[in-house]
């Protein structure tokens, strides 16, 4: 169940990867061009966002109360 206080969005990190880091230039290198695309990175970020939102974020309240 998603946590209602989780505010992070992938829009900013996608902008940084695509525009600021110029992911298309990196993916045009020989080691990457036949294996990965920008869409692959979008999918990876979306799945990681879902895991963080649904699994890790709900544990934050417990960690704040109990500690490490």
N, CA, C and O atoms as a GROMACS GRO file, in nm:
protein
  272
    1UNK      N    1   0.084  -0.118   0.000
    1UNK     CA    2   0.000   0.000   0.000
    1UNK      C    3   0.089   0.125   0.000
    1UNK      O    4   0.177   0.137   0.085
    2UNK      N    5   0.068   0.215  -0.093
    2UNK     CA    6   0.150   0.336  -0.101
    2UNK      C    7   0.136   0.424   0.022
    2UNK      O    8   0.027   0.436   0.079
    3UNK      N    9   0.243   0.484   0.062
    3UNK     CA   10   0.244   0.573   0.177
    3UNK      C   11   0.202   0.712   0.131
    3UNK      O   12   0.254   0.763   0.032
    4UNK      N   13   0.110   0.774   0.202
    4UNK     CA   14   0.052   0.901   0.157
    4UNK      C   15   0.149   1.018   0.168
    4UNK      O   16   0.128   1.120   0.102
    5UNK      N   17   0.254   1.007   0.248
    5UNK     CA   18   0.347   1.118   0.266
    5UNK      C   19   0.466   1.112   0.172
    5UNK      O   20   0.557   1.195   0.182
    6UNK      N   21   0.469   1.018   0.083
    6UNK     CA   22   0.584   1.002  -0.007
    6UNK      C   23   0.569   1.101  -0.122
    6UNK      O   24   0.480   1.085  -0.205
    7UNK      N   25   0.656   1.201  -0.128
    7UNK     CA   26   0.640   1.311  -0.223
    7UNK      C   27   0.735   1.306  -0.342
    7UNK      O   28   0.718   1.383  -0.436
    8UNK      N   29   0.834   1.219  -0.339
    8UNK     CA   30   0.935   1.218  -0.444
    8UNK      C   31   0.874   1.179  -0.578
    8UNK      O   32   0.790   1.089  -0.586
    9UNK      N   33   0.917   1.247  -0.682
    9UNK     CA   34   0.873   1.213  -0.818
    9UNK      C   35   0.996   1.188  -0.903
    9UNK      O   36   1.104   1.242  -0.875
   10UNK      N   37   0.982   1.110  -1.005
   10UNK     CA   38   1.095   1.075  -1.091
   10UNK      C   39   1.122   1.181  -1.197
   10UNK      O   40   1.222   1.172  -1.269
   11UNK      N   41   1.038   1.280  -1.208
   11UNK     CA   42   1.052   1.382  -1.313
   11UNK      C   43   1.188   1.451  -1.307
   11UNK      O   44   1.252   1.470  -1.410
   12UNK      N   45   1.232   1.489  -1.188
   12UNK     CA   46   1.359   1.561  -1.174
   12UNK      C   47   1.479   1.476  -1.213
   12UNK      O   48   1.567   1.521  -1.285
   13UNK      N   49   1.482   1.352  -1.166
   13UNK     CA   50   1.596   1.266  -1.196
   13UNK      C   51   1.596   1.229  -1.345
   13UNK      O   52   1.703   1.215  -1.405
   14UNK      N   53   1.479   1.213  -1.404
   14UNK     CA   54   1.473   1.186  -1.548
   14UNK      C   55   1.526   1.304  -1.628
   14UNK      O   56   1.596   1.286  -1.727
   15UNK      N   57   1.494   1.425  -1.584
   15UNK     CA   58   1.547   1.543  -1.651
   15UNK      C   59   1.699   1.546  -1.640
   15UNK      O   60   1.767   1.571  -1.739
   16UNK      N   61   1.752   1.520  -1.522
   16UNK     CA   62   1.897   1.522  -1.503
   16UNK      C   63   1.966   1.418  -1.590
   16UNK      O   64   2.070   1.446  -1.649
   17UNK      N   65   1.909   1.300  -1.598
   17UNK     CA   66   1.971   1.194  -1.678
   17UNK      C   67   1.962   1.225  -1.826
   17UNK      O   68   2.060   1.209  -1.899
   18UNK      N   69   1.847   1.268  -1.873
   18UNK     CA   70   1.827   1.288  -2.017
   18UNK      C   71   1.890   1.417  -2.068
   18UNK      O   72   1.953   1.418  -2.174
   19UNK      N   73   1.873   1.524  -1.996
   19UNK     CA   74   1.916   1.654  -2.045
   19UNK      C   75   2.053   1.696  -1.993
   19UNK      O   76   2.142   1.732  -2.070
   20UNK      N   77   2.070   1.692  -1.863
   20UNK     CA   78   2.192   1.745  -1.803
   20UNK      C   79   2.310   1.651  -1.826
   20UNK      O   80   2.420   1.697  -1.858
   21UNK      N   81   2.290   1.521  -1.809
   21UNK     CA   82   2.398   1.425  -1.831
   21UNK      C   83   2.408   1.379  -1.976
   21UNK      O   84   2.502   1.309  -2.012
   22UNK      N   85   2.313   1.417  -2.059
   22UNK     CA   86   2.309   1.381  -2.201
   22UNK      C   87   2.322   1.230  -2.220
   22UNK      O   88   2.419   1.180  -2.276
   23UNK      N   89   2.221   1.160  -2.170
   23UNK     CA   90   2.219   1.014  -2.175
   23UNK      C   91   2.226   0.962  -2.319
   23UNK      O   92   2.284   0.855  -2.342
   24UNK      N   93   2.170   1.033  -2.414
   24UNK     CA   94   2.175   0.988  -2.553
   24UNK      C   95   2.319   0.979  -2.603
   24UNK      O   96   2.352   0.888  -2.680
   25UNK      N   97   2.403   1.071  -2.561
   25UNK     CA   98   2.544   1.066  -2.600
   25UNK      C   99   2.613   0.944  -2.540
   25UNK      O  100   2.690   0.876  -2.608
   26UNK      N  101   2.586   0.916  -2.414
   26UNK     CA  102   2.643   0.798  -2.349
   26UNK      C  103   2.595   0.671  -2.416
   26UNK      O  104   2.673   0.579  -2.440
   27UNK      N  105   2.466   0.665  -2.446
   27UNK     CA  106   2.410   0.544  -2.506
   27UNK      C  107   2.452   0.524  -2.650
   27UNK      O  108   2.428   0.417  -2.707
   28UNK      N  109   2.514   0.623  -2.711
   28UNK     CA  110   2.564   0.605  -2.848
   28UNK      C  111   2.703   0.541  -2.849
   28UNK      O  112   2.753   0.506  -2.956
   29UNK      N  113   2.765   0.526  -2.733
   29UNK     CA  114   2.897   0.460  -2.725
   29UNK      C  115   2.883   0.312  -2.758
   29UNK      O  116   2.777   0.252  -2.738
   30UNK      N  117   2.989   0.254  -2.810
   30UNK     CA  118   2.986   0.115  -2.855
   30UNK      C  119   2.939   0.016  -2.748
   30UNK      O  120   2.867  -0.079  -2.779
   31UNK      N  121   2.978   0.037  -2.625
   31UNK     CA  122   2.944  -0.056  -2.519
   31UNK      C  123   2.797  -0.057  -2.479
   31UNK      O  124   2.752  -0.150  -2.412
   32UNK      N  125   2.722   0.046  -2.519
   32UNK     CA  126   2.584   0.059  -2.475
   32UNK      C  127   2.481   0.061  -2.587
   32UNK      O  128   2.366   0.025  -2.566
   33UNK      N  129   2.522   0.102  -2.707
   33UNK     CA  130   2.422   0.132  -2.811
   33UNK      C  131   2.336   0.014  -2.853
   33UNK      O  132   2.223   0.034  -2.897
   34UNK      N  133   2.386  -0.107  -2.841
   34UNK     CA  134   2.306  -0.222  -2.881
   34UNK      C  135   2.226  -0.283  -2.766
   34UNK      O  136   2.152  -0.379  -2.787
   35UNK      N  137   2.241  -0.228  -2.646
   35UNK     CA  138   2.180  -0.292  -2.530
   35UNK      C  139   2.077  -0.208  -2.457
   35UNK      O  140   1.976  -0.260  -2.409
   36UNK      N  141   2.101  -0.077  -2.447
   36UNK     CA  142   2.016   0.007  -2.364
   36UNK      C  143   1.961   0.126  -2.443
   36UNK      O  144   2.020   0.170  -2.541
   37UNK      N  145   1.847   0.176  -2.396
   37UNK     CA  146   1.789   0.298  -2.452
   37UNK      C  147   1.744   0.388  -2.336
   37UNK      O  148   1.743   0.345  -2.221
   38UNK      N  149   1.708   0.509  -2.368
   38UNK     CA  150   1.659   0.602  -2.267
   38UNK      C  151   1.530   0.547  -2.205
   38UNK      O  152   1.505   0.566  -2.086
   39UNK      N  153   1.449   0.480  -2.286
   39UNK     CA  154   1.326   0.420  -2.234
   39UNK      C  155   1.355   0.313  -2.129
   39UNK      O  156   1.279   0.297  -2.034
   40UNK      N  157   1.466   0.240  -2.146
   40UNK     CA  158   1.505   0.141  -2.046
   40UNK      C  159   1.532   0.209  -1.912
   40UNK      O  160   1.490   0.159  -1.807
   41UNK      N  161   1.600   0.322  -1.915
   41UNK     CA  162   1.629   0.394  -1.791
   41UNK      C  163   1.502   0.450  -1.730
   41UNK      O  164   1.489   0.455  -1.607
   42UNK      N  165   1.408   0.493  -1.812
   42UNK     CA  166   1.279   0.539  -1.760
   42UNK      C  167   1.208   0.426  -1.685
   42UNK      O  168   1.155   0.446  -1.576
   43UNK      N  169   1.209   0.308  -1.744
   43UNK     CA  170   1.145   0.192  -1.681
   43UNK      C  171   1.212   0.156  -1.549
   43UNK      O  172   1.145   0.126  -1.450
   44UNK      N  173   1.344   0.158  -1.548
   44UNK     CA  174   1.420   0.126  -1.426
   44UNK      C  175   1.387   0.227  -1.316
   44UNK      O  176   1.364   0.188  -1.202
   45UNK      N  177   1.386   0.354  -1.351
   45UNK     CA  178   1.354   0.457  -1.252
   45UNK      C  179   1.211   0.444  -1.199
   45UNK      O  180   1.186   0.464  -1.080
   46UNK      N  181   1.118   0.411  -1.288
   46UNK     CA  182   0.979   0.396  -1.245
   46UNK      C  183   0.962   0.279  -1.148
   46UNK      O  184   0.891   0.290  -1.048
   47UNK      N  185   1.028   0.167  -1.176
   47UNK     CA  186   1.021   0.051  -1.087
   47UNK      C  187   1.088   0.081  -0.953
   47UNK      O  188   1.035   0.046  -0.848
   48UNK      N  189   1.204   0.146  -0.958
   48UNK     CA  190   1.271   0.182  -0.833
   48UNK      C  191   1.187   0.279  -0.750
   48UNK      O  192   1.182   0.269  -0.628
   49UNK      N  193   1.121   0.371  -0.817
   49UNK     CA  194   1.033   0.465  -0.747
   49UNK      C  195   0.920   0.389  -0.677
   49UNK      O  196   0.887   0.418  -0.562
   50UNK      N  197   0.862   0.293  -0.746
   50UNK     CA  198   0.752   0.216  -0.688
   50UNK      C  199   0.800   0.136  -0.567
   50UNK      O  200   0.729   0.131  -0.466
   51UNK      N  201   0.917   0.076  -0.575
   51UNK     CA  202   0.971   0.000  -0.462
   51UNK      C  203   0.994   0.092  -0.343
   51UNK      O  204   0.957   0.059  -0.230
   52UNK      N  205   1.054   0.205  -0.367
   52UNK     CA  206   1.080   0.300  -0.258
   52UNK      C  207   0.950   0.349  -0.196
   52UNK      O  208   0.938   0.358  -0.073
   53UNK      N  209   0.854   0.381  -0.279
   53UNK     CA  210   0.726   0.433  -0.231
   53UNK      C  211   0.648   0.328  -0.152
   53UNK      O  212   0.592   0.358  -0.047
   54UNK      N  213   0.644   0.205  -0.204
   54UNK     CA  214   0.558   0.102  -0.145
   54UNK      C  215   0.625   0.020  -0.035
   54UNK      O  216   0.556  -0.032   0.053
   55UNK      N  217   0.757   0.007  -0.038
   55UNK     CA  218   0.826  -0.080   0.056
   55UNK      C  219   0.908  -0.001   0.158
   55UNK      O  220   0.893  -0.020   0.279
   56UNK      N  221   0.993   0.087   0.110
   56UNK     CA  222   1.085   0.156   0.200
   56UNK      C  223   1.020   0.271   0.276
   56UNK      O  224   1.045   0.289   0.395
   57UNK      N  225   0.938   0.349   0.209
   57UNK     CA  226   0.879   0.466   0.273
   57UNK      C  227   0.792   0.431   0.394
   57UNK      O  228   0.802   0.500   0.496
   58UNK      N  229   0.709   0.327   0.388
   58UNK     CA  230   0.631   0.294   0.508
   58UNK      C  231   0.717   0.258   0.629
   58UNK      O  232   0.673   0.273   0.743
   59UNK      N  233   0.838   0.212   0.606
   59UNK     CA  234   0.927   0.176   0.717
   59UNK      C  235   0.991   0.299   0.782
   59UNK      O  236   1.048   0.288   0.890
   60UNK      N  237   0.984   0.413   0.718
   60UNK     CA  238   1.047   0.534   0.772
   60UNK      C  239   0.989   0.574   0.908
   60UNK      O  240   1.064   0.612   0.997
   61UNK      N  241   0.860   0.566   0.923
   61UNK     CA  242   0.797   0.606   1.049
   61UNK      C  243   0.845   0.517   1.163
   61UNK      O  244   0.876   0.566   1.272
   62UNK      N  245   0.852   0.386   1.139
   62UNK     CA  246   0.902   0.294   1.242
   62UNK      C  247   1.047   0.324   1.276
   62UNK      O  248   1.085   0.324   1.393
   63UNK      N  249   1.127   0.350   1.175
   63UNK     CA  250   1.268   0.378   1.198
   63UNK      C  251   1.285   0.509   1.276
   63UNK      O  252   1.376   0.520   1.359
   64UNK      N  253   1.200   0.606   1.251
   64UNK     CA  254   1.207   0.732   1.324
   64UNK      C  255   1.174   0.713   1.473
   64UNK      O  256   1.232   0.777   1.560
   65UNK      N  257   1.079   0.624   1.500
   65UNK     CA  258   1.037   0.601   1.638
   65UNK      C  259   1.132   0.507   1.713
   65UNK      O  260   1.167   0.532   1.828
   66UNK      N  261   1.172   0.399   1.648
   66UNK     CA  262   1.253   0.296   1.712
   66UNK      C  263   1.401   0.330   1.706
   66UNK      O  264   1.474   0.306   1.802
   67UNK      N  265   1.444   0.384   1.596
   67UNK     CA  266   1.586   0.412   1.575
   67UNK      C  267   1.654   0.299   1.501
   67UNK      O  268   1.589   0.206   1.453
   68UNK      N  269   1.782   0.308   1.494
   68UNK     CA  270   1.857   0.209   1.416
   68UNK      C  271   1.893   0.092   1.503
   68UNK      O  272   1.957  -0.003   1.456
   0.00000   0.00000   0.00000
